[in-house]
Amino acid sequence: MACLQIENLSFSYPNTQERALESVNLEIKEGEFVLVCGVSGCGKSTLLRHIKREITPHGSKVGTVYYRGVEIEKLDQRMAASEIGFVMQNPETQLVTDTVWHELAFGLENSGLSTSEIRRKVAEMASFFGIDGWFRKSVDELSGGQKQLLNLASVMAMQPKLLILDEPTAQLDPIAAQDFLATVAKINRELAVTVILTEHRLEEVFLMADRIVVMEKGAIVCFDTPEQTAKLLANSHHKQSMFKGLPSAIRIYSEIRLGNHCPLSVRDGRKWLAEYMIPVEKVFDDQVNDRAQKQKQKPVIAAEEIWFKYSKAGNDILRGFSLKAYSGEILCVLGGNGTGKTTMLGVISGLLKQYRGKVVINGKKIEAFQAKELYRNNLALLPQNPTALFVCDTVLGDLEEAATMLRLDKETLSTEIDRIAIELRITKFFERHPYDLSGGEQQKVALAKLLLLDPKIVLLDEPTKGLDAESKEELGEILKKLGSQDVAIVIVTHDIEFAAEYADQCAMMFDGNIVSEGKAKEFFAGNNFYTTAANRMARGIFPKAVTCEDVIALCKISG
Amino acid sequence: MNRAFSSLHPAVSFVFFAVMIVFTMLFMQPVFLGVTLISALIFSFILNGRRGVKLSFLVYLPMFLLIAVSNPLFNHRGRTTLFFFMDNPITLEAILYGICSAASLIAILAWFSCYSKVITSDKFLYLFAKLTPAVALLITMTIRMISKLKYQLKTISNAQHTIGLDQRTGSLSERVKKGMRVISILLSWSMEDAIETADSMKARGYGLKNRTTFSLFKFDTRDGLVLGLISVLAGICFAGYFSGYGTMQFYPSIRPLNLSPQAIVLYIAFAVLALLPIIIEVRESCKWRAYK
């Protein structure tokens, strides 16, 4: 018997004509690991929520979902709650209680188990997940990755047979995301729990899945093994927008198409390249922005030997940190968690005060600025979570409100808003609520709000967090355009692929300091581990190729 | 810090504090009050360390003196006049009564300070959850919510700061306006989050019938023994109180201290009860020393 069977499921949200799901048919076997992918708004989340009865969205629905042969509406309440587990995107909001042990026990309390039973199940789960060390901690002390692991553990404590995860790693940094996915794979492998997962970052999960569902506009386009799906996606003539999110090996293969076997992993891709290609040592120097020439200009941001700590007794977060940013240049600062990246942005933007060293913005010390001067026509910071910027019920209202607070006059105001909105292509969301937009759209609206201030320096904190490949590309293009208008852009990010593609200059931060810096392509070509998948794949064959496009271009020359 | 007495089951420590505080309020007799005051102070030193000593010298001592002095100044009952102060008689009885009531008050305060160290919020919640599980869950969620709100408020205010709309600058009316913006963002953000939290609760079966309440506390034999001992001793002391041993006549003249065998037994029982946490602590630290 199939674990899950969906028959002719169609669904539309209230007050919309458009169908969020279009006659979906799906059969998932016991113990399978299924990956659902597609661009934002393709109906992935809507589909997943239809499998979990308690949180099914309201709207008009046709068709049925069977869990182990029983219609999902007819399942026993207790069974439905415990046997189908659901983990959502945001690690913060899913936590209900204040302590780790209570969070683990929460679902079991709801099911009405006795204390001794709960004790046993909680203990089992805590040991399985290796969280017995922080069992008695308060949830506030946990990192984002730990929080999400706790969410997973507290769902697993109810011993589900089917585990649904809706973009669980979108808010995590790459290392925490890998940890999390490894745990999900372990659950699937060792406990034989059926897993249905959606993801944007496909580089790793693509290989983990038994079968992959590809969705487009609410319908299933393809449901097959990774190899077959890769082949299908690679061969399809209309390049889907989700194509950008596929693992590098597949993207490269789809352009070259030598051999019958589509490589999936970096290892396979390397083998494949070695088989068909002759090594080329070509250096990519398509960068118009030459740092040497820039150096003659004055830097717009010059941070010199900054030392910073949060309290007198605390550890130093920044240790003699120096950085220069020039106008018209996109600078990406990369680095792991806790290396002081976000703190660095805080110091540069005047939120935090260093105790030694100086920050010079446009030739003037940052302390010498009045708050209004510093943030008007000068410097703006896009926070990690754009929600912190939205005030009004509609996007347009929000932009207008910001403009009024900034005391722009009516005429310039509306022309400015229109200009920026067209540039960022957000005019179509004007009447929608900012909260109803997808992550990428929110990011753009927030950026539009900043651009109203006409900044000369834009600082961005993890702008690609939780974005799908298409939104990332769009964001990258916007930033490039800003760069060409002589705006200095400093991005703090974990996202190597994004930096490789769009940055002019890259710097790596470690232990409160910049340890290496260079032109983006040279920087990544010089790194061994901390580099793009395409570069790792082509290492030794095309040592200077960093992005998929580079590899493809060289393949065309060499092959 | 994890103390021997604190590791007892919350119900046991709660009963202990309840009994001690009630007795301290009921008894108005120098022996009982002395015992309760001294043991409360020692226990508070053990729990709070140096801070406990500082607290008692800076707060308890001045308070003690104030009450002990003010009673004879305003109360002139009693036969034994010692001297006159501003034409008012100061009597021995009033002085002693003042000292006793000061001791009673300080002892209650000291017991409460110990209570707050031992019965932490999670223990209190556990005890409370037995009565009203729903309210206890609500409190737990509120604690989580408050720390989340604090974090969000900081994030919002930082984000607004970097677009020049920070509530910390500008004229008063501007500040109020900007402050309102921050609050309004906070409200809509936290409400949006609350929807997700509600989904997460529903997804884990919140709302099913017969919800149980889990806790990490286990009632073991040691808890049983200590609770039994507390009950027996408290029973003896209550019996003593109802047969009139708990209070003493101060006015018009002080009766001599009751030293009958029954009274002596009662004093010892009360002393053992009051010193119980200290005995437990000392026993445990002796054991640790022996292990080293």
CSV table of C-alpha atoms in Angstrom, one decimal, chain A residues 1 14 21 164 189 193 223 229 259 546:
chain,number,residue,atom,x,y,z
A,1,MET,CA,0.0,0.0,0.0
A,14,PRO,CA,-10.4,32.2,-1.9
A,21,LEU,CA,-2.9,23.3,-7.6
A,164,ILE,CA,7.0,16.7,5.6
A,189,ARG,CA,17.6,5.7,6.2
A,193,VAL,CA,10.3,7.3,7.7
A,223,PHE,CA,8.1,12.7,-11.1
A,229,THR,CA,14.8,14.1,-13.8
A,259,GLY,CA,27.9,11.3,-23.3
A,546,VAL,CA,34.6,29.7,-11.3
